[in-house]
Short mmCIF file of C-alpha atoms in Angstrom, two decimals:
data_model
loop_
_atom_site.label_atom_id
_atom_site.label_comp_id
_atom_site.label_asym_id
_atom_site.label_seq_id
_atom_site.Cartn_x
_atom_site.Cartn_y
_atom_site.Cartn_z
CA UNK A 9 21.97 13.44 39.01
CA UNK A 10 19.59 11.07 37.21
CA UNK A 11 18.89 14.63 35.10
CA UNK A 12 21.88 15.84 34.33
CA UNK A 13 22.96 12.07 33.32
CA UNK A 14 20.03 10.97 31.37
CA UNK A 15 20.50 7.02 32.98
CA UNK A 16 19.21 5.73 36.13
CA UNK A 17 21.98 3.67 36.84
CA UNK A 18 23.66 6.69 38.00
CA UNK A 19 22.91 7.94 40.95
CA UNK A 20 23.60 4.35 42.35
CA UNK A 21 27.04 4.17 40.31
CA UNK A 22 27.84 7.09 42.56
CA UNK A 23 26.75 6.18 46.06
CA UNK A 24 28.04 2.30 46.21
CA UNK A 25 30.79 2.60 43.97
CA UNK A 26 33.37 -0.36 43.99
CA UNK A 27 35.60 -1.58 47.31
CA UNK A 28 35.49 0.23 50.55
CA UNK A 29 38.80 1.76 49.86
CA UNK A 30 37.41 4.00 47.37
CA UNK A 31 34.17 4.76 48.91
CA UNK A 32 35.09 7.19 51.32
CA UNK A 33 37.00 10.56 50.02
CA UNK A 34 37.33 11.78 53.58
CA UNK A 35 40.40 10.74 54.75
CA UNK A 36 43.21 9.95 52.33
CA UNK A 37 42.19 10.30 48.64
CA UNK A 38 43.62 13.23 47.46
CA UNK A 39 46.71 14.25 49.42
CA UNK A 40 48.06 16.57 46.19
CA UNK A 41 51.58 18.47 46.22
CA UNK A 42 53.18 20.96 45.21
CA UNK A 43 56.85 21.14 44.42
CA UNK A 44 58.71 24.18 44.44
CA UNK A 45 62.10 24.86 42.43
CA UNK A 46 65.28 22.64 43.33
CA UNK A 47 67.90 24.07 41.12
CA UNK A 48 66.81 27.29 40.35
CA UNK A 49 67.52 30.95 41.11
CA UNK A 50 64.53 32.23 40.64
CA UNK A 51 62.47 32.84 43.78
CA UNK A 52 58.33 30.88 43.12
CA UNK A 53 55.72 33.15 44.42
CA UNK A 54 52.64 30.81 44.76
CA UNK A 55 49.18 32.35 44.14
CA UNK A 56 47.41 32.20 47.53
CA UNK A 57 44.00 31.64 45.84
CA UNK A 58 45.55 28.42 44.30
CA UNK A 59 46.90 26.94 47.79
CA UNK A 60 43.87 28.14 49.82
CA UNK A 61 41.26 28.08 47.07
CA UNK A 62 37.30 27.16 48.83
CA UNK A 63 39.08 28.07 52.07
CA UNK A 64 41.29 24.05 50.91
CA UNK A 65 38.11 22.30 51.03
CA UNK A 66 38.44 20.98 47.44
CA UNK A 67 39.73 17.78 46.55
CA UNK A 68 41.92 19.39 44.08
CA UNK A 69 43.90 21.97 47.20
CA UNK A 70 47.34 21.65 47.77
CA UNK A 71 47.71 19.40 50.86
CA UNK A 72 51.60 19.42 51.02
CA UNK A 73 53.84 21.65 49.80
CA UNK A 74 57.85 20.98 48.97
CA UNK A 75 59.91 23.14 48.86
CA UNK A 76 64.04 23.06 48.10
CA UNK A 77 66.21 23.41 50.95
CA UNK A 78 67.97 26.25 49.22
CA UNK A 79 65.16 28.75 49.32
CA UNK A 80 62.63 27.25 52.01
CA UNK A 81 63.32 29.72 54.72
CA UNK A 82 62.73 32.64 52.65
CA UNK A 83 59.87 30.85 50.93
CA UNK A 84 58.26 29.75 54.41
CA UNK A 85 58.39 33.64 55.57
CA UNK A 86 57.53 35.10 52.33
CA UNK A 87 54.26 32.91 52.27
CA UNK A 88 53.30 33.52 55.90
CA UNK A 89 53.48 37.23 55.44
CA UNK A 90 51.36 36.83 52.42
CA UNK A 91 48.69 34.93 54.26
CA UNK A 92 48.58 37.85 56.52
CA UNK A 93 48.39 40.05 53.58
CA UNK A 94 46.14 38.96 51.32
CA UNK A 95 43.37 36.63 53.46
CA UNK A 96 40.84 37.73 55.18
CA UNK A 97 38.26 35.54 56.75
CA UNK A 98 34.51 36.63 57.39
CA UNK A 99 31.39 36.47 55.58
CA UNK A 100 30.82 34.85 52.33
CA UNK A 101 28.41 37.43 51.81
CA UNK A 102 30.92 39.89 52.43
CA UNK A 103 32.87 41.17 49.20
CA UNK A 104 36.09 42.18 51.42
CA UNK A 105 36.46 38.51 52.55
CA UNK A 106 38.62 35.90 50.66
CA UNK A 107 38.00 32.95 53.15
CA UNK A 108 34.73 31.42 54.69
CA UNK A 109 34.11 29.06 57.30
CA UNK A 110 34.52 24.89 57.06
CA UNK A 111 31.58 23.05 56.50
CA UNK A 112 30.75 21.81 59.98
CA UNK A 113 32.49 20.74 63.20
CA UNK A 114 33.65 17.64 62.36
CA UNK A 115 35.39 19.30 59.69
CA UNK A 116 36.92 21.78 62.26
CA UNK A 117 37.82 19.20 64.71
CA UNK A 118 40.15 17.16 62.17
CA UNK A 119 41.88 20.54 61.44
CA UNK A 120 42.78 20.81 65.04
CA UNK A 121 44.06 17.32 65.29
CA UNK A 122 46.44 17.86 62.55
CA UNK A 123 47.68 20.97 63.22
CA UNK A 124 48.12 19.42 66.90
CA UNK A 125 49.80 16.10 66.08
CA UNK A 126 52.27 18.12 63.52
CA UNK A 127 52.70 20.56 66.58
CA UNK A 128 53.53 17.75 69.01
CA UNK A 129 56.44 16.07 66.34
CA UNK A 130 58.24 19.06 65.85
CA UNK A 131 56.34 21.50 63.60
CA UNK A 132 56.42 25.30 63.67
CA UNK A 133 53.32 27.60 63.81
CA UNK A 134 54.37 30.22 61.57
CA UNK A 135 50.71 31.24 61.00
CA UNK A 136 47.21 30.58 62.49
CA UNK A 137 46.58 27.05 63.92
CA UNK A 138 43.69 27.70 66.31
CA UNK A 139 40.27 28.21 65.95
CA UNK A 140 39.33 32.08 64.22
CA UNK A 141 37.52 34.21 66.71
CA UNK A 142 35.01 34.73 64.46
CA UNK A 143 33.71 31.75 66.51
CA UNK A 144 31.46 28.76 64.82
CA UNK A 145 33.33 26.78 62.09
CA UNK A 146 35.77 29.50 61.13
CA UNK A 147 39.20 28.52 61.57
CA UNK A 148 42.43 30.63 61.22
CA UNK A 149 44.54 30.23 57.92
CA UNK A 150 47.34 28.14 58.89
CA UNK A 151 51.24 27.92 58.12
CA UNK A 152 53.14 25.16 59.54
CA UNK A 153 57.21 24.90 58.86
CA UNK A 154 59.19 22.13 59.51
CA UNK A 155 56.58 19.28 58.49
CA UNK A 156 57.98 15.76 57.97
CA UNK A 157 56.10 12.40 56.91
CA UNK A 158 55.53 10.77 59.78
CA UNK A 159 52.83 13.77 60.64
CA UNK A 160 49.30 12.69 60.03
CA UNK A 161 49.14 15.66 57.63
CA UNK A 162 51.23 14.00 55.31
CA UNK A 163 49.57 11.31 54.84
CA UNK A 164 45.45 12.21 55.37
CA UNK A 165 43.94 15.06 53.72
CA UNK A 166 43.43 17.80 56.05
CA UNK A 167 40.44 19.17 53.71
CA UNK A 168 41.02 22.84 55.57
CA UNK A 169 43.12 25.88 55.72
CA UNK A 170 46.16 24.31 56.58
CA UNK A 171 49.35 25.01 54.67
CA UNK A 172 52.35 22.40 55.35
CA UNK A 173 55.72 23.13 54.29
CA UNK A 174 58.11 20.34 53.74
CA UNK A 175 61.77 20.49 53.18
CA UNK A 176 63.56 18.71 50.17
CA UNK A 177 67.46 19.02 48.89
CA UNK A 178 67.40 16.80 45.34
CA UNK A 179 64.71 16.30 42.79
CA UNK A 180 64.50 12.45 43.41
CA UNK A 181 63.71 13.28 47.28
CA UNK A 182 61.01 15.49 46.19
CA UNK A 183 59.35 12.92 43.65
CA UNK A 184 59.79 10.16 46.16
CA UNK A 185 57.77 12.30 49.10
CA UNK A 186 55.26 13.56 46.35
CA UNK A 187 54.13 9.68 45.98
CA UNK A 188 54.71 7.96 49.69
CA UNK A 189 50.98 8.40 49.64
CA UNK A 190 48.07 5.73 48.68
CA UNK A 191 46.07 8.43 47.16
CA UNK A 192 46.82 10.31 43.49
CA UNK A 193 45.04 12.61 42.50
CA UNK A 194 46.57 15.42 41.76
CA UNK A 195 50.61 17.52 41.74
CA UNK A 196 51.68 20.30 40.93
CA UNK A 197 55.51 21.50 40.56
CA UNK A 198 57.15 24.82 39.75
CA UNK A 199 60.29 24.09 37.11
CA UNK A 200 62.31 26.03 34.09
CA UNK A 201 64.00 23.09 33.14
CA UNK A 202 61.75 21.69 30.07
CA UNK A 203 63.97 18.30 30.55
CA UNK A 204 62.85 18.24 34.25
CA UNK A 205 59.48 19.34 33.16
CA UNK A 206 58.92 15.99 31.64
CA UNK A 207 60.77 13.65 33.78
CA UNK A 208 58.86 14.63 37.07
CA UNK A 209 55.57 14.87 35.47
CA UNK A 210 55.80 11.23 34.34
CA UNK A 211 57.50 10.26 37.75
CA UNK A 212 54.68 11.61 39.89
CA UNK A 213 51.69 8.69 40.59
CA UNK A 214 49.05 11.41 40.26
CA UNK A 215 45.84 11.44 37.64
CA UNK A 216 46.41 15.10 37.17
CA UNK A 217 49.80 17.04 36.95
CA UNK A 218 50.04 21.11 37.03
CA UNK A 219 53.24 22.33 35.89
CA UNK A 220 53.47 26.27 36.63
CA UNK A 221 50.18 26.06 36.72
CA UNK A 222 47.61 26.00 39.37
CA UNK A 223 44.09 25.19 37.78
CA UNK A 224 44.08 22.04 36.07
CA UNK A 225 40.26 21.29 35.66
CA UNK A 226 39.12 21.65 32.22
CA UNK A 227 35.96 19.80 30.74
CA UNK A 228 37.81 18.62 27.91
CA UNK A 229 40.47 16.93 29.86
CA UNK A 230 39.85 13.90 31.94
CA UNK A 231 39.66 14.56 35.51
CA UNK A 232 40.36 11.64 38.26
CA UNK A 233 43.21 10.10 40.08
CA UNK A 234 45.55 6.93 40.94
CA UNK A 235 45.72 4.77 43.58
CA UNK A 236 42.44 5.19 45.86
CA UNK A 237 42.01 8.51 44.54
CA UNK A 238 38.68 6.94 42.68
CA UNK A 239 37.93 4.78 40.27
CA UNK A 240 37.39 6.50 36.80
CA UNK A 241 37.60 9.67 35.07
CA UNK A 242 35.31 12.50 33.90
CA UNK A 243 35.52 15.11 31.51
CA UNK A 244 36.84 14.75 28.03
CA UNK A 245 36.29 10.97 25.43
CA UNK A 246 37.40 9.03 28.51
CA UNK A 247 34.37 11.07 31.13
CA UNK A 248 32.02 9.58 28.25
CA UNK A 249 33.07 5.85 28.64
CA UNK A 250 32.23 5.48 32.11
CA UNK A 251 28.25 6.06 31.06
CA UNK A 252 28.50 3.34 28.16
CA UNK A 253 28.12 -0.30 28.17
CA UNK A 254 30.31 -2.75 25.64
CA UNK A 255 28.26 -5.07 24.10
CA UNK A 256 29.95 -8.25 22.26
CA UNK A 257 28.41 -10.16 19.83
CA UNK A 258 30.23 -13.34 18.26
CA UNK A 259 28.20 -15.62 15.93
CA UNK A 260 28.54 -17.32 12.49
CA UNK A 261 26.59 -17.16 9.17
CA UNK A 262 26.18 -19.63 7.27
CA UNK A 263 26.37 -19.73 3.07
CA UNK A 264 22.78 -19.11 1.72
CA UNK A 265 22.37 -22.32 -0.40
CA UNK A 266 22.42 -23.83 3.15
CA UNK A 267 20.05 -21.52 4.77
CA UNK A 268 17.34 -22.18 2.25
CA UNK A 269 17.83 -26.23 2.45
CA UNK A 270 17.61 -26.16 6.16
CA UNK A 271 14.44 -27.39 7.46
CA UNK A 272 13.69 -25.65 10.43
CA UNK A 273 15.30 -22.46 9.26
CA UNK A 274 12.23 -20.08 10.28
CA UNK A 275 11.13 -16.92 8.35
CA UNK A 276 11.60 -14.86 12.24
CA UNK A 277 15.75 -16.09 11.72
CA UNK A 278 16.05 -15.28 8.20
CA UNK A 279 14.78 -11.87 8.49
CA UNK A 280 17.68 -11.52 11.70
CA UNK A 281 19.61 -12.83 9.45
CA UNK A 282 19.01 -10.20 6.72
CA UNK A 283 19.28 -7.42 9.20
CA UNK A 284 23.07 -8.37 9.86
CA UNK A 285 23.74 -8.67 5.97
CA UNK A 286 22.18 -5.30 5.23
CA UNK A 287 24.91 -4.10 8.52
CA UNK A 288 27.63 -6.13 6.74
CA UNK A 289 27.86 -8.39 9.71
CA UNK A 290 29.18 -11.26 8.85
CA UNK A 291 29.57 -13.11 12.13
CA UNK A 292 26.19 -13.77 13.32
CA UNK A 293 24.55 -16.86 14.94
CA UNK A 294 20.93 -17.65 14.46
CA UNK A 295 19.81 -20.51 17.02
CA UNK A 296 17.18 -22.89 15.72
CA UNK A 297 15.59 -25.20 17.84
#
Protein backbone atom coordinates (compact mmCIF):
# COMPACT_ATOMS: atom_id res chain seq x y z
CA UNK A 1 0.00 0.00 0.00
CA UNK A 2 2.87 2.20 1.21
CA UNK A 3 3.94 1.66 -2.82
CA UNK A 4 1.20 2.28 -4.58
CA UNK A 5 0.59 5.48 -2.19
CA UNK A 6 3.96 6.95 -2.05
CA UNK A 7 3.26 8.06 2.03
CA UNK A 8 3.74 6.02 5.01
CA UNK A 9 0.97 7.30 6.78
CA UNK A 10 -1.08 5.05 4.77
CA UNK A 11 -1.17 1.85 5.49
CA UNK A 12 -2.05 2.96 9.14
CA UNK A 13 -4.82 5.49 7.74
CA UNK A 14 -6.31 2.24 6.52
CA UNK A 15 -6.13 -0.25 9.37
CA UNK A 16 -7.25 2.16 12.48
CA UNK A 17 -9.33 4.40 10.66
CA UNK A 18 -11.69 6.69 12.79
CA UNK A 19 -14.65 5.31 15.40
CA UNK A 20 -15.47 1.70 15.75
CA UNK A 21 -18.55 2.16 13.73
CA UNK A 22 -16.66 2.49 10.66
CA UNK A 23 -13.96 0.09 11.28
CA UNK A 24 -15.58 -2.98 10.54
CA UNK A 25 -17.23 -3.44 6.83
CA UNK A 26 -18.53 -6.85 7.79
CA UNK A 27 -21.74 -6.45 8.95
CA UNK A 28 -23.80 -3.43 7.92
CA UNK A 29 -21.87 -0.98 5.67
CA UNK A 30 -23.07 -1.40 2.44
CA UNK A 31 -26.60 -2.78 2.35
CA UNK A 32 -27.17 -1.26 -1.52
CA UNK A 33 -30.65 -1.54 -3.46
CA UNK A 34 -32.03 -1.79 -6.25
CA UNK A 35 -35.39 -0.41 -7.27
CA UNK A 36 -37.31 -1.72 -9.96
CA UNK A 37 -40.09 0.27 -12.04
CA UNK A 38 -43.29 1.58 -10.08
CA UNK A 39 -45.31 3.12 -12.79
CA UNK A 40 -44.20 1.63 -15.74
CA UNK A 41 -45.24 -0.90 -18.39
CA UNK A 42 -42.28 -1.98 -19.35
CA UNK A 43 -41.14 -5.27 -17.85
CA UNK A 44 -36.89 -4.61 -16.14
CA UNK A 45 -34.80 -7.55 -16.97
CA UNK A 46 -31.82 -7.20 -14.51
CA UNK A 47 -28.39 -8.43 -15.72
CA UNK A 48 -27.56 -11.41 -13.49
CA UNK A 49 -23.80 -10.58 -13.58
CA UNK A 50 -24.77 -7.15 -11.99
CA UNK A 51 -26.91 -8.73 -8.97
CA UNK A 52 -24.57 -11.73 -8.46
CA UNK A 53 -21.33 -10.15 -9.67
CA UNK A 54 -17.92 -11.94 -7.47
CA UNK A 55 -20.52 -14.58 -6.60
CA UNK A 56 -22.18 -10.85 -4.21
CA UNK A 57 -19.06 -10.69 -2.34
CA UNK A 58 -18.40 -7.04 -3.32
CA UNK A 59 -19.27 -4.20 -1.35
CA UNK A 60 -20.82 -2.67 -4.31
CA UNK A 61 -23.65 -6.13 -4.89
CA UNK A 62 -27.10 -5.58 -4.70
CA UNK A 63 -28.16 -6.63 -1.16
CA UNK A 64 -31.95 -5.85 -1.54
CA UNK A 65 -33.89 -5.64 -4.31
CA UNK A 66 -37.52 -3.64 -4.69
CA UNK A 67 -39.57 -4.31 -6.76
CA UNK A 68 -43.36 -2.69 -7.59
CA UNK A 69 -46.21 -4.61 -6.53
CA UNK A 70 -47.57 -4.47 -10.03
CA UNK A 71 -44.99 -6.64 -11.70
CA UNK A 72 -43.19 -8.50 -8.67
CA UNK A 73 -44.67 -11.87 -9.24
CA UNK A 74 -43.68 -12.06 -12.73
CA UNK A 75 -40.40 -10.36 -11.90
CA UNK A 76 -39.70 -12.84 -8.86
CA UNK A 77 -40.29 -15.96 -11.41
CA UNK A 78 -38.69 -14.44 -14.33
CA UNK A 79 -35.42 -13.92 -12.19
CA UNK A 80 -35.47 -17.35 -10.53
CA UNK A 81 -35.68 -19.07 -13.85
CA UNK A 82 -32.84 -16.97 -14.98
CA UNK A 83 -30.65 -17.96 -12.09
CA UNK A 84 -31.26 -21.43 -13.19
CA UNK A 85 -30.41 -20.43 -16.62
CA UNK A 86 -27.60 -18.56 -16.74
CA UNK A 87 -25.38 -19.56 -13.31
CA UNK A 88 -23.44 -22.14 -12.95
CA UNK A 89 -21.27 -22.72 -9.98
CA UNK A 90 -17.86 -24.74 -10.08
CA UNK A 91 -14.37 -23.97 -10.61
CA UNK A 92 -12.91 -20.63 -11.04
CA UNK A 93 -10.56 -22.27 -13.18
CA UNK A 94 -13.25 -23.57 -15.13
CA UNK A 95 -14.34 -21.30 -18.21
CA UNK A 96 -18.07 -22.86 -18.17
CA UNK A 97 -18.57 -21.56 -14.57
CA UNK A 98 -20.04 -18.07 -13.74
CA UNK A 99 -19.97 -18.48 -9.86
CA UNK A 100 -17.14 -19.58 -7.36
CA UNK A 101 -17.13 -20.43 -3.89
CA UNK A 102 -17.28 -17.76 -0.66
CA UNK A 103 -14.22 -16.96 0.87
CA UNK A 104 -14.27 -19.17 3.94
CA UNK A 105 -16.74 -20.68 6.43
CA UNK A 106 -17.51 -17.97 8.36
CA UNK A 107 -18.57 -16.41 5.29
CA UNK A 108 -20.82 -19.49 4.54
CA UNK A 109 -22.20 -19.72 7.92
CA UNK A 110 -23.71 -16.01 7.90
CA UNK A 111 -25.33 -16.96 4.53
CA UNK A 112 -27.15 -19.73 6.22
CA UNK A 113 -28.29 -17.62 9.07
CA UNK A 114 -29.90 -15.22 6.82
CA UNK A 115 -31.41 -17.23 4.50
CA UNK A 116 -32.72 -19.13 7.79
CA UNK A 117 -33.99 -16.19 9.85
CA UNK A 118 -35.79 -14.75 6.48
CA UNK A 119 -37.11 -18.45 6.15
CA UNK A 120 -38.42 -18.55 9.73
CA UNK A 121 -40.47 -14.81 9.26
CA UNK A 122 -42.19 -15.71 6.33
CA UNK A 123 -39.88 -15.78 3.29
CA UNK A 124 -40.14 -18.00 0.21
CA UNK A 125 -37.28 -20.15 -1.24
CA UNK A 126 -37.83 -19.65 -4.76
CA UNK A 127 -34.20 -20.65 -5.50
CA UNK A 128 -31.18 -22.28 -3.72
CA UNK A 129 -30.79 -21.53 0.04
CA UNK A 130 -28.65 -24.46 1.19
CA UNK A 131 -25.28 -25.28 0.96
CA UNK A 132 -24.09 -26.35 -3.07
CA UNK A 133 -23.08 -29.96 -3.20
CA UNK A 134 -20.10 -29.08 -4.60
CA UNK A 135 -19.24 -29.30 -0.86
CA UNK A 136 -16.51 -26.79 0.89
CA UNK A 137 -17.52 -23.07 0.77
CA UNK A 138 -19.74 -23.30 -2.29
CA UNK A 139 -23.12 -22.27 -1.63
CA UNK A 140 -26.24 -22.44 -3.93
CA UNK A 141 -27.40 -19.12 -5.70
CA UNK A 142 -30.27 -18.02 -3.77
CA UNK A 143 -33.82 -16.37 -4.47
CA UNK A 144 -35.90 -15.45 -1.62
CA UNK A 145 -39.64 -13.80 -2.26
CA UNK A 146 -41.60 -12.27 0.14
CA UNK A 147 -38.69 -10.45 2.20
CA UNK A 148 -39.77 -7.69 4.63
CA UNK A 149 -37.52 -5.38 7.00
CA UNK A 150 -37.65 -6.83 10.01
CA UNK A 151 -35.40 -9.87 8.35
CA UNK A 152 -31.79 -9.60 9.31
CA UNK A 153 -31.14 -9.46 5.53
CA UNK A 154 -32.48 -6.20 5.35
CA UNK A 155 -30.64 -4.67 7.48
CA UNK A 156 -26.85 -6.59 7.52
CA UNK A 157 -25.08 -7.28 4.43
CA UNK A 158 -25.31 -10.80 3.56
CA UNK A 159 -21.88 -10.45 1.46
CA UNK A 160 -23.08 -13.88 -0.56
CA UNK A 161 -25.27 -15.24 -3.21
CA UNK A 162 -28.36 -14.30 -1.80
CA UNK A 163 -30.98 -12.44 -3.81
CA UNK A 164 -33.94 -10.77 -1.63
CA UNK A 165 -36.94 -9.56 -3.21
CA UNK A 166 -38.98 -6.97 -1.51
CA UNK A 167 -42.37 -5.74 -2.37
CA UNK A 168 -43.25 -1.94 -2.81
CA UNK A 169 -46.69 -0.19 -4.24
CA UNK A 170 -45.61 3.86 -4.41
CA UNK A 171 -42.34 5.50 -5.13
CA UNK A 172 -42.12 7.18 -1.60
CA UNK A 173 -42.40 3.48 -0.01
CA UNK A 174 -39.62 2.43 -2.12
CA UNK A 175 -37.24 5.50 -1.26
CA UNK A 176 -38.20 5.21 2.36
CA UNK A 177 -37.10 1.20 2.50
CA UNK A 178 -34.03 2.04 0.20
CA UNK A 179 -32.67 4.29 3.31
CA UNK A 180 -34.12 2.50 6.73
CA UNK A 181 -30.52 1.41 6.77
CA UNK A 182 -27.35 3.00 8.75
CA UNK A 183 -25.15 2.17 5.92
CA UNK A 184 -25.00 4.15 2.22
CA UNK A 185 -23.13 3.20 -0.01
CA UNK A 186 -24.53 2.52 -2.90
CA UNK A 187 -28.51 2.30 -5.10
CA UNK A 188 -29.45 1.59 -7.95
CA UNK A 189 -33.10 2.10 -9.58
CA UNK A 190 -34.62 1.22 -12.94
CA UNK A 191 -36.92 4.46 -14.19
CA UNK A 192 -38.18 6.19 -17.71
CA UNK A 193 -39.44 9.02 -16.04
CA UNK A 194 -36.41 11.70 -16.35
CA UNK A 195 -38.53 13.79 -13.57
CA UNK A 196 -38.41 10.65 -11.30
CA UNK A 197 -34.92 10.09 -12.43
CA UNK A 198 -33.84 13.07 -10.48
CA UNK A 199 -36.08 13.16 -7.57
CA UNK A 200 -35.13 9.57 -6.30
CA UNK A 201 -31.55 9.90 -7.02
CA UNK A 202 -31.33 12.93 -4.70
CA UNK A 203 -33.81 11.21 -2.19
CA UNK A 204 -31.70 8.09 -1.77
CA UNK A 205 -28.88 8.51 1.36
CA UNK A 206 -26.36 6.59 -0.74
CA UNK A 207 -22.59 7.87 -1.88
CA UNK A 208 -23.17 6.28 -5.20
CA UNK A 209 -26.47 6.14 -7.30
CA UNK A 210 -26.89 3.80 -10.61
CA UNK A 211 -29.73 4.75 -12.63
CA UNK A 212 -30.32 1.97 -15.46
CA UNK A 213 -27.15 1.24 -14.86
CA UNK A 214 -25.37 -1.41 -13.03
CA UNK A 215 -21.52 -0.53 -12.85
CA UNK A 216 -20.93 2.61 -11.23
CA UNK A 217 -17.11 2.46 -10.41
CA UNK A 218 -15.13 4.68 -12.51
CA UNK A 219 -11.62 6.15 -11.46
CA UNK A 220 -12.62 9.49 -12.31
CA UNK A 221 -15.62 9.55 -10.13
CA UNK A 222 -15.43 9.51 -6.40
CA UNK A 223 -16.21 6.29 -4.92
CA UNK A 224 -17.46 5.97 -1.06
CA UNK A 225 -20.62 6.10 0.90
CA UNK A 226 -22.96 7.79 3.70
CA UNK A 227 -23.73 6.99 6.94
CA UNK A 228 -21.17 4.19 8.26
CA UNK A 229 -20.55 3.22 4.85
CA UNK A 230 -16.80 4.79 5.47
CA UNK A 231 -15.35 7.75 5.97
CA UNK A 232 -14.00 9.35 2.67
CA UNK A 233 -13.89 8.94 -0.92
CA UNK A 234 -11.50 7.70 -3.64
CA UNK A 235 -11.19 8.13 -7.14
CA UNK A 236 -11.55 11.38 -8.96
CA UNK A 237 -10.18 15.46 -7.26
CA UNK A 238 -11.97 14.42 -4.07
CA UNK A 239 -9.81 10.47 -3.92
CA UNK A 240 -6.73 13.03 -4.05
CA UNK A 241 -7.69 15.11 -0.90
CA UNK A 242 -7.76 12.40 1.46
CA UNK A 243 -3.67 11.95 0.85
CA UNK A 244 -3.05 15.84 1.42
CA UNK A 245 -2.53 17.83 4.44
CA UNK A 246 -3.88 21.74 4.78
CA UNK A 247 -1.40 23.79 6.04
CA UNK A 248 -2.41 27.46 7.42
CA UNK A 249 -0.22 30.10 7.79
CA UNK A 250 -1.44 33.58 9.31
CA UNK A 251 1.23 36.23 10.09
CA UNK A 252 1.87 39.98 9.51
CA UNK A 253 4.61 42.04 7.74
CA UNK A 254 5.60 44.85 8.74
CA UNK A 255 6.51 48.24 6.43
CA UNK A 256 10.29 48.10 5.57
CA UNK A 257 11.38 51.50 7.06
CA UNK A 258 10.48 49.60 10.29
CA UNK A 259 12.25 46.44 9.58
CA UNK A 260 15.54 48.15 9.02
CA UNK A 261 15.19 50.43 12.39
CA UNK A 262 14.43 47.43 14.44
CA UNK A 263 17.20 46.37 16.55
CA UNK A 264 17.09 42.85 16.88
CA UNK A 265 15.70 42.33 13.42
CA UNK A 266 18.29 39.44 12.40
CA UNK A 267 19.72 38.88 8.85
CA UNK A 268 18.17 34.76 9.30
CA UNK A 269 14.35 36.86 9.54
CA UNK A 270 14.94 39.22 6.87
CA UNK A 271 15.94 36.75 4.38
CA UNK A 272 12.30 34.72 5.57
CA UNK A 273 11.08 37.68 5.15
CA UNK A 274 12.26 38.18 1.53
CA UNK A 275 11.23 34.71 0.62
CA UNK A 276 7.44 35.63 1.33
CA UNK A 277 7.82 39.01 -0.69
CA UNK A 278 9.37 37.29 -3.69
CA UNK A 279 5.83 34.67 -3.13
CA UNK A 280 3.76 37.87 -2.79
CA UNK A 281 2.86 36.90 0.71
CA UNK A 282 1.94 39.52 2.43
CA UNK A 283 0.79 38.10 5.74
CA UNK A 284 3.76 36.74 7.34
CA UNK A 285 5.06 36.86 10.97
CA UNK A 286 8.71 36.83 11.77
CA UNK A 287 9.25 36.18 15.68
CA UNK A 288 12.23 37.94 17.19
CA UNK A 289 13.31 37.24 20.46
Amino acid sequence: MQVLAGDSIVPPRVTASGPEPHRSNKENLSNNQVLLNWDQPVFVLIELNFVFHSFYQTCICANRILVQDKIYDEFASKFAAAVDEQLKVGNGMDASSTQGPLINEKAVEKVESHVKDALSKGAKCLRGGQRHELGGNFFQPTVLSDVTRDMIICSQETFGPVAPLIRFKTEEEAVAIANDTSSGLAGYFYSQDVSQIWRVAEAMEVGMVGVNEGIISSEIAPFGGWKQSGLGREGSKYGIEEYLEINHFKGCRCPPPLLLDCPRMTDQALKVLAIFEHLHVVNVAVCVR
